mmCIF file of C-alpha atoms and ligand atoms in Angstrom:
data_model
loop_
_atom_site.group_PDB
_atom_site.id
_atom_site.type_symbol
_atom_site.label_atom_id
_atom_site.label_comp_id
_atom_site.label_asym_id
_atom_site.label_seq_id
_atom_site.Cartn_x
_atom_site.Cartn_y
_atom_site.Cartn_z
ATOM 1 C CA MET L 990 -9.161 16.320 41.762
ATOM 2 C CA PRO L 991 -12.089 13.947 41.262
ATOM 3 C CA LYS L 992 -11.086 10.414 40.707
ATOM 4 C CA THR L 993 -12.137 9.146 37.304
ATOM 5 C CA SER L 994 -11.581 5.531 36.517
ATOM 6 C CA GLN L 995 -10.796 6.167 32.863
ATOM 7 C CA THR L 996 -10.075 9.439 31.110
ATOM 8 C CA PRO L 997 -10.931 9.507 27.383
ATOM 9 C CA GLU L 998 -7.211 9.313 26.643
ATOM 10 C CA ALA L 999 -6.866 6.213 28.760
ATOM 11 C CA ALA L 1000 -9.873 4.646 27.062
ATOM 12 C CA ASP L 1001 -8.243 5.270 23.717
ATOM 13 C CA ARG L 1002 -5.172 3.269 24.579
ATOM 14 C CA ASN L 1003 -6.872 -0.015 23.883
ATOM 15 C CA VAL L 1004 -8.570 -1.945 21.129
ATOM 16 C CA SER L 1005 -10.530 -5.153 20.643
ATOM 17 C CA ILE L 1006 -9.712 -6.859 17.373
ATOM 18 C CA ILE L 1007 -12.607 -9.007 16.228
ATOM 19 C CA VAL L 1008 -12.000 -11.745 13.686
ATOM 20 C CA PRO L 1009 -14.725 -14.094 12.413
ATOM 21 C CA THR L 1010 -13.305 -17.518 11.674
ATOM 22 C CA PHE L 1011 -14.463 -20.624 9.939
ATOM 23 C CA ARG L 1012 -11.850 -23.327 9.345
ATOM 24 C CA GLU L 1013 -8.867 -21.034 9.702
ATOM 25 C CA ALA L 1014 -6.685 -23.142 12.031
ATOM 26 C CA ALA L 1015 -3.576 -22.611 9.892
ATOM 27 C CA ASN L 1016 -4.007 -18.829 9.735
ATOM 28 C CA ILE L 1017 -4.652 -18.018 13.385
ATOM 29 C CA ALA L 1018 -1.087 -18.159 14.730
ATOM 30 C CA PRO L 1019 0.467 -16.112 11.879
ATOM 31 C CA LEU L 1020 -2.325 -13.549 12.262
ATOM 32 C CA ALA L 1021 -1.808 -13.214 16.019
ATOM 33 C CA GLU L 1022 1.961 -12.941 15.573
ATOM 34 C CA ARG L 1023 1.647 -10.198 12.993
ATOM 35 C CA ILE L 1024 -0.812 -8.264 15.143
ATOM 36 C CA ASP L 1025 1.539 -8.619 18.090
ATOM 37 C CA ALA L 1026 4.500 -7.434 16.025
ATOM 38 C CA ALA L 1027 2.502 -4.457 14.749
ATOM 39 C CA LEU L 1028 1.158 -3.373 18.141
ATOM 40 C CA SER L 1029 3.816 -4.323 20.659
ATOM 41 C CA GLY L 1030 5.868 -1.394 21.857
ATOM 42 C CA THR L 1031 3.079 1.085 21.036
ATOM 43 C CA GLY L 1032 1.708 1.087 24.583
ATOM 44 C CA LEU L 1033 -1.634 -0.046 23.218
ATOM 45 C CA GLU L 1034 -3.547 -2.666 25.173
ATOM 46 C CA TRP L 1035 -5.234 -5.089 22.787
ATOM 47 C CA GLU L 1036 -7.180 -8.288 22.664
ATOM 48 C CA LEU L 1037 -7.748 -10.573 19.720
ATOM 49 C CA LEU L 1038 -11.236 -12.032 19.865
ATOM 50 C CA LEU L 1039 -11.884 -14.820 17.379
ATOM 51 C CA VAL L 1040 -15.512 -15.722 16.823
ATOM 52 C CA ASP L 1041 -15.623 -19.202 15.394
ATOM 53 C CA ASP L 1042 -18.563 -21.074 13.888
ATOM 54 C CA ASP L 1043 -17.689 -24.435 15.340
ATOM 55 C CA SER L 1044 -15.014 -25.195 12.750
ATOM 56 C CA GLY L 1045 -13.914 -28.439 14.377
ATOM 57 C CA ASP L 1046 -10.511 -28.166 12.672
ATOM 58 C CA GLY L 1047 -8.317 -27.749 15.751
ATOM 59 C CA SER L 1048 -8.675 -23.963 15.894
ATOM 60 C CA GLU L 1049 -9.555 -24.042 19.573
ATOM 61 C CA ALA L 1050 -6.378 -25.936 20.445
ATOM 62 C CA VAL L 1051 -4.290 -23.448 18.463
ATOM 63 C CA VAL L 1052 -5.885 -20.592 20.413
ATOM 64 C CA ALA L 1053 -5.389 -22.338 23.770
ATOM 65 C CA GLU L 1054 -1.701 -22.646 22.996
ATOM 66 C CA LEU L 1055 -1.367 -19.043 21.790
ATOM 67 C CA SER L 1056 -3.272 -17.603 24.726
ATOM 68 C CA ARG L 1057 -0.444 -18.584 27.052
ATOM 69 C CA ARG L 1058 1.647 -15.747 25.700
ATOM 70 C CA LEU L 1059 -0.697 -13.452 23.763
ATOM 71 C CA PRO L 1060 -4.060 -11.804 24.616
ATOM 72 C CA VAL L 1061 -6.011 -14.093 22.325
ATOM 73 C CA ARG L 1062 -9.316 -15.823 23.002
ATOM 74 C CA MET L 1063 -11.908 -17.636 20.961
ATOM 75 C CA VAL L 1064 -15.652 -17.866 21.419
ATOM 76 C CA VAL L 1065 -17.457 -20.595 19.566
ATOM 77 C CA ARG L 1066 -20.973 -20.155 18.227
ATOM 78 C CA ARG L 1067 -22.707 -23.475 18.176
ATOM 79 C CA GLU L 1068 -26.141 -22.484 16.966
ATOM 80 C CA PRO L 1069 -26.990 -22.118 13.297
ATOM 81 C CA PRO L 1070 -27.083 -20.224 11.057
ATOM 82 C CA ARG L 1071 -23.376 -20.094 10.347
ATOM 83 C CA ASP L 1072 -22.858 -16.504 9.285
ATOM 84 C CA LEU L 1073 -19.964 -14.093 9.137
ATOM 85 C CA SER L 1074 -22.012 -11.017 10.099
ATOM 86 C CA LEU L 1075 -23.676 -12.722 13.046
ATOM 87 C CA ALA L 1076 -20.241 -13.834 14.246
ATOM 88 C CA VAL L 1077 -18.968 -10.248 14.111
ATOM 89 C CA ILE L 1078 -22.007 -8.993 16.035
ATOM 90 C CA GLU L 1079 -21.346 -11.608 18.696
ATOM 91 C CA GLY L 1080 -17.754 -10.365 18.854
ATOM 92 C CA ILE L 1081 -18.906 -6.757 19.278
ATOM 93 C CA ARG L 1082 -21.160 -7.867 22.112
ATOM 94 C CA LEU L 1083 -18.348 -9.678 23.914
ATOM 95 C CA SER L 1084 -15.477 -7.291 23.270
ATOM 96 C CA ARG L 1085 -13.708 -5.720 26.239
ATOM 97 C CA PHE L 1086 -12.951 -2.295 24.788
ATOM 98 C CA ASP L 1087 -14.841 0.523 23.091
ATOM 99 C CA ARG L 1088 -12.545 0.792 20.090
ATOM 100 C CA LEU L 1089 -13.006 -2.085 17.695
ATOM 101 C CA VAL L 1090 -11.202 -3.353 14.639
ATOM 102 C CA VAL L 1091 -12.804 -6.041 12.489
ATOM 103 C CA MET L 1092 -10.703 -8.018 10.019
ATOM 104 C CA ASP L 1093 -10.438 -11.374 8.251
ATOM 105 C CA ALA L 1094 -8.338 -14.229 9.552
ATOM 106 C CA ASP L 1095 -6.657 -15.089 6.269
ATOM 107 C CA LEU L 1096 -4.159 -12.195 6.253
ATOM 108 C CA SER L 1097 -5.911 -10.490 3.352
ATOM 109 C CA HIS L 1098 -6.023 -7.427 5.569
ATOM 110 C CA PRO L 1099 -2.602 -6.177 6.687
ATOM 111 C CA PRO L 1100 -2.381 -6.041 10.528
ATOM 112 C CA GLU L 1101 0.342 -3.428 10.053
ATOM 113 C CA ARG L 1102 -2.386 -0.953 9.064
ATOM 114 C CA ILE L 1103 -4.418 -1.294 12.272
ATOM 115 C CA LEU L 1104 -2.678 1.723 13.809
ATOM 116 C CA ASP L 1105 -3.484 3.854 10.750
ATOM 117 C CA LEU L 1106 -7.136 2.908 10.990
ATOM 118 C CA LEU L 1107 -7.208 3.789 14.681
ATOM 119 C CA ALA L 1108 -5.451 7.118 14.088
ATOM 120 C CA ALA L 1109 -8.070 8.046 11.492
ATOM 121 C CA LEU L 1110 -10.841 6.965 13.858
ATOM 122 C CA ASP L 1111 -9.497 9.247 16.555
ATOM 123 C CA GLY L 1112 -9.474 12.076 14.024
ATOM 124 C CA GLY L 1113 -13.258 12.347 14.354
ATOM 125 C CA CYS L 1114 -15.542 9.933 12.519
ATOM 126 C CA ASP L 1115 -17.556 6.853 13.429
ATOM 127 C CA MET L 1116 -15.982 4.253 11.178
ATOM 128 C CA VAL L 1117 -12.768 3.914 9.222
ATOM 129 C CA ILE L 1118 -12.700 1.539 6.271
ATOM 130 C CA GLY L 1119 -9.515 -0.191 5.172
ATOM 131 C CA SER L 1120 -10.319 0.563 1.562
ATOM 132 C CA ARG L 1121 -9.190 -1.222 -1.580
ATOM 133 C CA TYR L 1122 -10.752 1.378 -3.838
ATOM 134 C CA ALA L 1123 -9.700 4.642 -2.171
ATOM 135 C CA PRO L 1124 -6.822 6.383 -4.004
ATOM 136 C CA GLY L 1125 -3.652 4.395 -3.304
ATOM 137 C CA GLY L 1126 -5.461 1.154 -2.454
ATOM 138 C CA SER L 1127 -5.291 -2.064 -4.447
ATOM 139 C CA VAL L 1128 -6.582 -5.589 -4.835
ATOM 140 C CA ASP L 1129 -4.453 -8.659 -5.416
ATOM 141 C CA SER L 1130 -2.889 -8.659 -8.877
ATOM 142 C CA SER L 1131 -3.976 -12.270 -9.338
ATOM 143 C CA TRP L 1132 -7.672 -11.318 -9.401
ATOM 144 C CA SER L 1133 -9.412 -12.562 -12.533
ATOM 145 C CA LEU L 1134 -11.423 -10.196 -14.695
ATOM 146 C CA TYR L 1135 -14.556 -11.958 -13.444
ATOM 147 C CA ARG L 1136 -13.673 -11.240 -9.821
ATOM 148 C CA VAL L 1137 -12.787 -7.616 -10.526
ATOM 149 C CA LEU L 1138 -16.077 -7.036 -12.347
ATOM 150 C CA ASN L 1139 -18.038 -8.894 -9.707
ATOM 151 C CA SER L 1140 -16.556 -6.785 -6.925
ATOM 152 C CA ARG L 1141 -17.057 -3.555 -8.893
ATOM 153 C CA LEU L 1142 -20.669 -4.415 -9.678
ATOM 154 C CA ALA L 1143 -21.421 -5.151 -6.008
ATOM 155 C CA THR L 1144 -19.774 -1.870 -5.001
ATOM 156 C CA TRP L 1145 -21.757 0.031 -7.618
ATOM 157 C CA MET L 1146 -25.028 -1.515 -6.410
ATOM 158 C CA ALA L 1147 -24.333 -0.252 -2.882
ATOM 159 C CA ARG L 1148 -23.479 3.281 -4.071
ATOM 160 C CA PRO L 1149 -26.894 4.826 -3.373
ATOM 161 C CA LEU L 1150 -26.716 3.572 0.210
ATOM 162 C CA VAL L 1151 -23.434 5.093 1.377
ATOM 163 C CA LYS L 1152 -20.774 7.591 0.379
ATOM 164 C CA CYS L 1153 -17.800 5.289 0.421
ATOM 165 C CA ALA L 1154 -15.495 3.897 -2.273
ATOM 166 C CA ASP L 1155 -15.338 0.422 -0.736
ATOM 167 C CA PRO L 1156 -18.543 -0.306 1.200
ATOM 168 C CA MET L 1157 -17.949 -4.051 0.715
ATOM 169 C CA ALA L 1158 -14.806 -4.036 2.832
ATOM 170 C CA GLY L 1159 -14.349 -6.494 5.669
ATOM 171 C CA PHE L 1160 -11.548 -4.482 7.341
ATOM 172 C CA PHE L 1161 -12.699 -1.548 9.482
ATOM 173 C CA ALA L 1162 -12.376 0.267 12.790
ATOM 174 C CA THR L 1163 -15.235 1.710 14.795
ATOM 175 C CA ARG L 1164 -16.455 2.375 18.329
ATOM 176 C CA ARG L 1165 -18.950 0.298 20.205
ATOM 177 C CA SER L 1166 -20.446 3.504 21.608
ATOM 178 C CA VAL L 1167 -21.451 4.934 18.201
ATOM 179 C CA LEU L 1168 -23.066 1.772 16.877
ATOM 180 C CA PRO L 1169 -26.831 1.314 16.733
ATOM 181 C CA ASP L 1170 -28.576 -1.109 19.086
ATOM 182 C CA LEU L 1171 -27.272 -4.504 17.988
ATOM 183 C CA GLN L 1172 -30.790 -5.940 18.327
ATOM 184 C CA LEU L 1173 -31.946 -3.748 15.453
ATOM 185 C CA LEU L 1174 -29.427 -5.102 12.978
ATOM 186 C CA ARG L 1175 -30.644 -7.482 10.285
ATOM 187 C CA PRO L 1176 -27.484 -8.481 8.454
ATOM 188 C CA MET L 1177 -27.031 -11.572 6.365
ATOM 189 C CA GLY L 1178 -23.830 -12.839 4.862
ATOM 190 C CA TYR L 1179 -20.636 -10.897 4.484
ATOM 191 C CA LYS L 1180 -21.424 -7.199 4.514
ATOM 192 C CA ILE L 1181 -21.493 -6.299 8.172
ATOM 193 C CA ALA L 1182 -19.659 -2.989 7.621
ATOM 194 C CA LEU L 1183 -22.324 -1.931 5.124
ATOM 195 C CA GLU L 1184 -25.070 -2.897 7.556
ATOM 196 C CA LEU L 1185 -23.516 -0.819 10.342
ATOM 197 C CA MET L 1186 -22.888 2.196 8.107
ATOM 198 C CA VAL L 1187 -26.417 2.288 6.721
ATOM 199 C CA ARG L 1188 -28.449 1.501 9.823
ATOM 200 C CA GLY L 1189 -26.166 3.476 12.136
ATOM 201 C CA ARG L 1190 -25.851 6.428 9.708
ATOM 202 C CA LEU L 1191 -22.158 6.410 10.526
ATOM 203 C CA ARG L 1192 -19.726 9.079 9.390
ATOM 204 C CA VAL L 1193 -17.222 7.089 7.381
ATOM 205 C CA ARG L 1194 -13.633 7.738 6.399
ATOM 206 C CA GLU L 1195 -11.337 5.577 4.312
ATOM 207 C CA VAL L 1196 -7.701 4.603 4.585
ATOM 208 C CA SER L 1197 -6.276 2.893 1.519
ATOM 209 C CA ILE L 1198 -4.942 -0.642 1.895
ATOM 210 C CA ASP L 1199 -3.474 -3.331 -0.329
ATOM 211 C CA PHE L 1200 -5.729 -6.384 -0.243
ATOM 212 C CA ARG L 1201 -3.829 -9.686 -0.585
ATOM 213 C CA ASP L 1202 -5.459 -12.982 -1.424
ATOM 214 C CA ARG L 1203 -5.238 -15.690 1.198
ATOM 215 C CA SER L 1204 -2.346 -18.111 0.786
ATOM 216 C CA VAL L 1205 -3.693 -20.773 3.147
ATOM 217 C CA GLY L 1206 -7.166 -22.327 3.403
ATOM 218 C CA LEU L 1207 -10.257 -21.777 1.293
ATOM 219 C CA SER L 1208 -12.488 -18.758 0.765
ATOM 220 C CA LYS L 1209 -16.033 -19.333 1.960
ATOM 221 C CA MET L 1210 -17.439 -16.966 -0.645
ATOM 222 C CA ASN L 1211 -19.778 -18.738 -3.051
ATOM 223 C CA TRP L 1212 -22.942 -18.161 -5.080
ATOM 224 C CA ARG L 1213 -25.062 -18.653 -1.970
ATOM 225 C CA GLN L 1214 -23.266 -15.713 -0.378
ATOM 226 C CA GLN L 1215 -23.867 -13.667 -3.523
ATOM 227 C CA ILE L 1216 -27.599 -14.324 -3.299
ATOM 228 C CA ARG L 1217 -27.547 -13.438 0.387
ATOM 229 C CA PHE L 1218 -25.802 -10.229 -0.573
ATOM 230 C CA LEU L 1219 -28.624 -9.319 -2.969
ATOM 231 C CA ARG L 1220 -31.205 -10.032 -0.278
ATOM 232 C CA HIS L 1221 -29.242 -7.994 2.232
ATOM 233 C CA LEU L 1222 -29.015 -5.147 -0.265
ATOM 234 C CA SER L 1223 -32.764 -5.273 -0.849
ATOM 235 C CA ARG L 1224 -33.395 -4.930 2.906
ATOM 236 C CA LEU L 1225 -31.044 -1.984 3.199
ATOM 237 C CA TYR L 1226 -32.638 -0.227 0.213
ATOM 238 C CA ASN L 1227 -36.020 -0.689 1.832
ATOM 239 C CA HIS L 1228 -34.695 0.618 5.107
ATOM 240 C CA LYS L 1229 -33.247 3.703 3.495
ATOM 241 C CA PHE L 1230 -35.678 4.532 0.697
ATOM 242 C CA GLY L 1231 -38.935 2.877 1.748
ATOM 243 C CA SER L 1232 -41.233 0.926 -0.546
ATOM 244 C CA LEU L 1233 -40.182 2.836 -3.661
ATOM 245 C CA ALA L 1234 -36.908 0.932 -3.470
ATOM 246 C CA ARG L 1235 -38.764 -2.155 -4.614
ATOM 247 C CA VAL L 1236 -39.224 -0.805 -8.121
ATOM 248 C CA PRO L 1237 -35.620 -1.329 -9.312
ATOM 249 C CA PHE L 1238 -35.563 -4.820 -7.768
ATOM 250 C CA PHE L 1239 -38.933 -5.717 -9.282
ATOM 251 C CA SER L 1240 -37.749 -4.384 -12.635
ATOM 252 C CA ALA L 1241 -34.497 -6.339 -12.497
ATOM 253 C CA VAL L 1242 -36.404 -9.501 -11.648
ATOM 254 C CA GLY L 1243 -38.861 -8.704 -14.442
ATOM 255 C CA ALA L 1244 -36.008 -8.222 -16.903
ATOM 256 C CA SER L 1245 -34.548 -11.597 -16.005
ATOM 257 C CA GLY L 1246 -38.020 -13.157 -16.342
ATOM 258 C CA LEU L 1247 -38.300 -11.534 -19.734
ATOM 259 C CA VAL L 1248 -35.224 -13.440 -20.869
ATOM 260 C CA VAL L 1249 -36.880 -16.684 -19.774
ATOM 261 C CA ASP L 1250 -40.138 -15.638 -21.455
ATOM 262 C CA LEU L 1251 -38.477 -14.645 -24.703
ATOM 263 C CA ALA L 1252 -36.329 -17.779 -24.836
ATOM 264 C CA CYS L 1253 -39.402 -19.976 -24.415
ATOM 265 C CA TYR L 1254 -41.497 -17.925 -26.886
ATOM 266 C CA LEU L 1255 -38.836 -18.190 -29.587
ATOM 267 C CA GLY L 1256 -37.886 -21.767 -28.670
ATOM 268 C CA LEU L 1257 -41.474 -22.998 -28.937
ATOM 269 C CA GLN L 1258 -41.969 -21.347 -32.319
ATOM 270 C CA TRP L 1259 -38.724 -22.870 -33.483
ATOM 271 C CA ALA L 1260 -40.216 -26.232 -32.431
ATOM 272 C CA GLY L 1261 -43.163 -25.543 -34.753
ATOM 273 C CA ILE L 1262 -45.743 -24.140 -32.348
ATOM 274 C CA GLU L 1263 -48.069 -21.391 -33.592
ATOM 275 C CA HIS L 1264 -47.003 -17.927 -32.385
ATOM 276 C CA ARG L 1265 -50.092 -17.142 -30.266
ATOM 277 C CA LEU L 1266 -49.931 -20.495 -28.504
ATOM 278 C CA ALA L 1267 -46.171 -20.036 -28.006
ATOM 279 C CA ARG L 1268 -46.892 -16.646 -26.468
ATOM 280 C CA PHE L 1269 -49.387 -18.221 -24.071
ATOM 281 C CA LEU L 1270 -47.158 -21.116 -23.044
ATOM 282 C CA SER L 1271 -43.933 -19.159 -22.542
ATOM 283 C CA PHE L 1272 -45.671 -17.023 -19.964
ATOM 284 C CA TRP L 1273 -45.766 -19.789 -17.331
ATOM 285 C CA PRO L 1274 -42.110 -20.653 -16.762
ATOM 286 C CA ALA L 1275 -41.339 -16.920 -16.789
ATOM 287 C CA VAL L 1276 -44.012 -16.139 -14.249
ATOM 288 C CA GLY L 1277 -42.867 -18.938 -11.917
ATOM 289 C CA TRP L 1278 -39.336 -17.586 -12.103
ATOM 290 C CA ASN L 1279 -40.538 -14.063 -11.268
ATOM 291 C CA TRP L 1280 -42.617 -15.207 -8.342
ATOM 292 C CA ALA L 1281 -39.736 -17.059 -6.704
ATOM 293 C CA LEU L 1282 -37.259 -14.209 -7.170
ATOM 294 C CA ASN L 1283 -39.657 -11.565 -5.926
ATOM 295 C CA ARG L 1284 -40.422 -13.649 -2.881
ATOM 296 C CA GLY L 1285 -36.735 -14.035 -2.060
ATOM 297 C CA LEU L 1286 -35.532 -10.622 -3.133
ATOM 298 C CA THR L 1287 -37.953 -7.785 -3.809
ATOM 299 C CA PHE L 1288 -40.223 -8.597 -0.892
ATOM 300 C CA SER L 1289 -37.702 -10.570 1.159
ATOM 301 C CA GLU L 1290 -38.171 -8.634 4.385
ATOM 302 C CA ARG L 1291 -41.945 -9.050 4.381
ATOM 303 C CA ALA L 1292 -43.104 -11.744 6.782
ATOM 304 C CA ARG L 1293 -42.809 -15.128 5.186
ATOM 305 C CA GLN L 1294 -46.173 -16.537 4.191
ATOM 306 C CA PRO L 1295 -46.998 -20.161 3.533
ATOM 307 C CA HIS L 1296 -46.048 -21.086 -0.015
ATOM 308 C CA LEU L 1297 -49.425 -22.590 -0.858
ATOM 309 C CA GLY L 1298 -51.635 -19.632 0.021
ATOM 310 C CA GLN L 1299 -49.266 -17.247 -1.609
ATOM 311 C CA LEU L 1300 -49.032 -19.415 -4.686
ATOM 312 C CA ALA L 1301 -52.824 -19.428 -4.961
ATOM 313 C CA ARG L 1302 -52.966 -15.625 -4.788
ATOM 314 C CA PHE L 1303 -50.098 -15.501 -7.203
ATOM 315 C CA VAL L 1304 -51.859 -17.672 -9.756
ATOM 316 C CA ALA L 1305 -54.952 -15.497 -9.422
ATOM 317 C CA SER L 1306 -52.945 -12.332 -9.891
ATOM 318 C CA SER L 1307 -50.965 -13.774 -12.780
ATOM 319 C CA LEU L 1308 -54.203 -14.522 -14.584
ATOM 320 C CA VAL L 1309 -54.985 -10.827 -14.415
ATOM 321 C CA GLY L 1310 -51.457 -10.003 -15.591
ATOM 322 C CA LEU L 1311 -51.780 -12.658 -18.291
ATOM 323 C CA ALA L 1312 -55.060 -11.237 -19.499
ATOM 324 C CA VAL L 1313 -53.533 -7.772 -19.797
ATOM 325 C CA ASN L 1314 -50.318 -9.082 -21.332
ATOM 326 C CA VAL L 1315 -51.704 -11.557 -23.872
ATOM 327 C CA GLY L 1316 -54.903 -9.606 -24.396
ATOM 328 C CA SER L 1317 -53.057 -6.488 -25.448
ATOM 329 C CA TYR L 1318 -50.787 -8.604 -27.668
ATOM 330 C CA ALA L 1319 -53.811 -10.146 -29.377
ATOM 331 C CA LEU L 1320 -55.602 -6.820 -29.786
ATOM 332 C CA LEU L 1321 -52.526 -5.066 -31.124
ATOM 333 C CA THR L 1322 -51.611 -7.771 -33.634
ATOM 334 C CA SER L 1323 -55.230 -8.272 -34.751
ATOM 335 C CA TYR L 1324 -56.235 -4.649 -35.214
ATOM 336 C CA MET L 1325 -53.051 -2.771 -35.968
ATOM 337 C CA ASP L 1326 -51.070 -3.570 -39.063
ATOM 338 C CA LEU L 1327 -47.885 -2.157 -37.617
ATOM 339 C CA PHE L 1328 -47.921 -4.601 -34.704
ATOM 340 C CA ASP L 1329 -48.856 -7.532 -36.925
ATOM 341 C CA ARG L 1330 -45.791 -6.771 -39.039
ATOM 342 C CA HIS L 1331 -43.617 -6.229 -35.961
ATOM 343 C CA ARG L 1332 -44.892 -8.818 -33.517
ATOM 344 C CA LEU L 1333 -41.952 -8.386 -31.149
ATOM 345 C CA LEU L 1334 -43.102 -4.843 -30.587
ATOM 346 C CA ALA L 1335 -46.517 -6.140 -29.574
ATOM 347 C CA PHE L 1336 -44.782 -8.693 -27.361
ATOM 348 C CA PHE L 1337 -42.936 -5.954 -25.442
ATOM 349 C CA CYS L 1338 -46.000 -3.721 -25.146
ATOM 350 C CA GLY L 1339 -47.936 -6.611 -23.656
ATOM 351 C CA VAL L 1340 -45.126 -7.379 -21.230
ATOM 352 C CA SER L 1341 -44.876 -3.740 -20.089
ATOM 353 C CA LEU L 1342 -48.582 -3.363 -19.411
ATOM 354 C CA GLY L 1343 -48.691 -6.736 -17.694
ATOM 355 C CA SER L 1344 -45.681 -5.764 -15.512
ATOM 356 C CA ILE L 1345 -47.261 -2.604 -14.195
ATOM 357 C CA VAL L 1346 -50.389 -4.483 -13.228
ATOM 358 C CA ASN L 1347 -48.262 -7.252 -11.732
ATOM 359 C CA PHE L 1348 -46.245 -4.885 -9.550
ATOM 360 C CA LEU L 1349 -49.315 -3.264 -8.077
ATOM 361 C CA VAL L 1350 -51.026 -6.560 -7.405
ATOM 362 C CA ALA L 1351 -47.828 -8.102 -5.980
ATOM 363 C CA ASP L 1352 -47.259 -5.212 -3.606
ATOM 364 C CA LEU L 1353 -50.854 -4.953 -2.427
ATOM 365 C CA TYR L 1354 -52.029 -8.524 -2.572
ATOM 366 C CA VAL L 1355 -49.610 -11.372 -3.289
ATOM 367 C CA TYR L 1356 -46.797 -10.480 -0.915
ATOM 368 C CA GLY L 1357 -49.109 -8.810 1.609
ATOM 369 C CA ARG L 1358 -48.500 -5.214 2.547
ATOM 370 C CA ARG L 1359 -49.637 -5.297 6.148
ATOM 371 C CA THR L 1360 -47.343 -8.111 7.160
ATOM 372 C CA GLU L 1361 -44.136 -6.094 6.959
ATOM 373 C CA THR L 1362 -41.437 -6.909 9.504
ATOM 374 C CA GLY L 1363 -37.887 -5.742 9.925
ATOM 375 C CA HIS L 1364 -36.763 -2.131 9.767
HETATM 376 N N1 LIG S 527 -17.574 -17.221 12.105
HETATM 377 C C1 LIG S 527 -17.632 -17.265 10.758
HETATM 378 N N2 LIG S 527 -18.736 -17.830 10.173
HETATM 379 N N3 LIG S 527 -16.627 -16.777 10.035
HETATM 380 C C2 LIG S 527 -16.707 -16.853 8.682
HETATM 381 C C3 LIG S 527 -17.807 -17.426 8.013
HETATM 382 C C4 LIG S 527 -18.866 -17.925 8.818
HETATM 383 O O1 LIG S 527 -19.873 -18.427 8.322
HETATM 384 N N4 LIG S 527 -17.585 -17.345 6.668
HETATM 385 C C5 LIG S 527 -16.387 -16.745 6.516
HETATM 386 N N5 LIG S 527 -15.850 -16.468 7.725
HETATM 387 C C6 LIG S 527 -14.573 -15.807 8.016
HETATM 388 C C7 LIG S 527 -13.374 -16.451 7.354
HETATM 389 O O2 LIG S 527 -12.844 -17.460 8.172
HETATM 390 C C8 LIG S 527 -12.441 -15.255 7.209
HETATM 391 O O3 LIG S 527 -11.752 -14.975 8.404
HETATM 392 C C9 LIG S 527 -13.385 -14.115 6.912
HETATM 393 O O4 LIG S 527 -14.643 -14.499 7.485
HETATM 394 C C10 LIG S 527 -13.550 -13.818 5.420
HETATM 395 O O5 LIG S 527 -13.932 -15.002 4.758
HETATM 396 P P1 LIG S 527 -13.326 -15.411 3.326
HETATM 397 O O6 LIG S 527 -13.975 -16.678 2.952
HETATM 398 O O7 LIG S 527 -11.844 -15.318 3.342
HETATM 399 O O8 LIG S 527 -13.968 -14.264 2.435
HETATM 400 P P2 LIG S 527 -13.436 -13.523 1.151
HETATM 401 O O9 LIG S 527 -11.960 -13.363 1.156
HETATM 402 O O10 LIG S 527 -14.061 -14.134 -0.046
HETATM 403 O O11 LIG S 527 -14.141 -12.094 1.373
HETATM 404 C C11 LIG S 527 -13.486 -11.065 2.058
HETATM 405 O O12 LIG S 527 -13.144 -10.086 1.141
HETATM 406 C C12 LIG S 527 -14.268 -9.464 0.542
HETATM 407 C C13 LIG S 527 -13.804 -8.478 -0.454
HETATM 408 O O13 LIG S 527 -13.297 -9.149 -1.542
HETATM 409 C C14 LIG S 527 -14.376 -10.460 3.168
HETATM 410 O O14 LIG S 527 -13.598 -9.517 3.897
HETATM 411 C C15 LIG S 527 -15.570 -9.756 2.602
HETATM 412 O O15 LIG S 527 -16.276 -9.077 3.652
HETATM 413 C C16 LIG S 527 -15.114 -8.772 1.584
HETATM 414 O O16 LIG S 527 -16.235 -8.187 0.963
HETATM 415 MN MN1 LIG S 528 -10.493 -14.068 2.298
#
């Protein structure tokens, strides 16, 4: 019989558990103990690899102590940016085994379910999600309505990208060998599972879990992370659907700019300014708002250009948009009785025409088409 170093069965008797950490000193020991309790006696060889972003809260000392009796180690990333996804990628790179489980440190994800995730993975797929939204799963009962809606909205926005009830999950199992080249990944923020699923075209299965809120330490989720999520989503849409994917983002930005525009238009008239002048003035704050959001979101993966040059092109292009927008408003209200009686209607017609012109000019000229980077 030929000597093989590892049969597939032997390879499947081990797992690297990757946990990104930032200021989780108090959670590390309980996490390691629960993993040990869940996996000991199963014959499974495991390692717990914590990837820390230089927390400086004594985490390293906790791990040094634990590592005397459990297979636990910590690598510390010292270079910015501090980022959950980049920490996980570093963990994947440094893991010992092919089978991987990624989970949070704060015990939101039950270590007792690791074996179920691995069993499903061995049943033939590329990734198994510990899913809060698959039948039988749940989120913490203490979640506020705001948090529930926020999570549902994020999940809904990712729907076109993947067939999965909980693509936002941070608890999943996969294999190093099925993942795309790590160099090609462009994640930002929290959604590393989503990044892997979309760019790796992974076949995904879900196992329902009960998600518990952390009892110790603070969540690092904040509005900055939410913005990063939107930017990440925009990149993935572009990756999957090409340039057409910009239209819904551009429209959403435009709709938010419209709120700014309308508020200023009505506010200025309320302050006694004549309606045509109000229409002209309200355009500027709205257009500045749109430019910034489109730079960060709609065209975020295009190579960054110096603000000044881009601003100059933007002003030029907005003058064209302005001419179309205000010009059509003036024509409609001057020559058509209907629009003079219903000026808001003229307002929206002007905005629509101006938007179409703006999108084309933005795509071709302001945000530079030939400078595309990323994937
Ligand atoms: N290395 C590193 N660097 N780790 C980080 C960073 C970072 O910048 N930010 C957060 N972490 C670690 C935390 O220490 C924790 O282990 C894990 O990542 C999740 O962070 P939390 O701050 O607890 O996030 P959360 O509970 O709001 O979000 C979790 O649940 C979401 C679903 O509600 C995550 O699992 C999300 O991916 C998930 O979408
Ligand atoms: Mn958490």
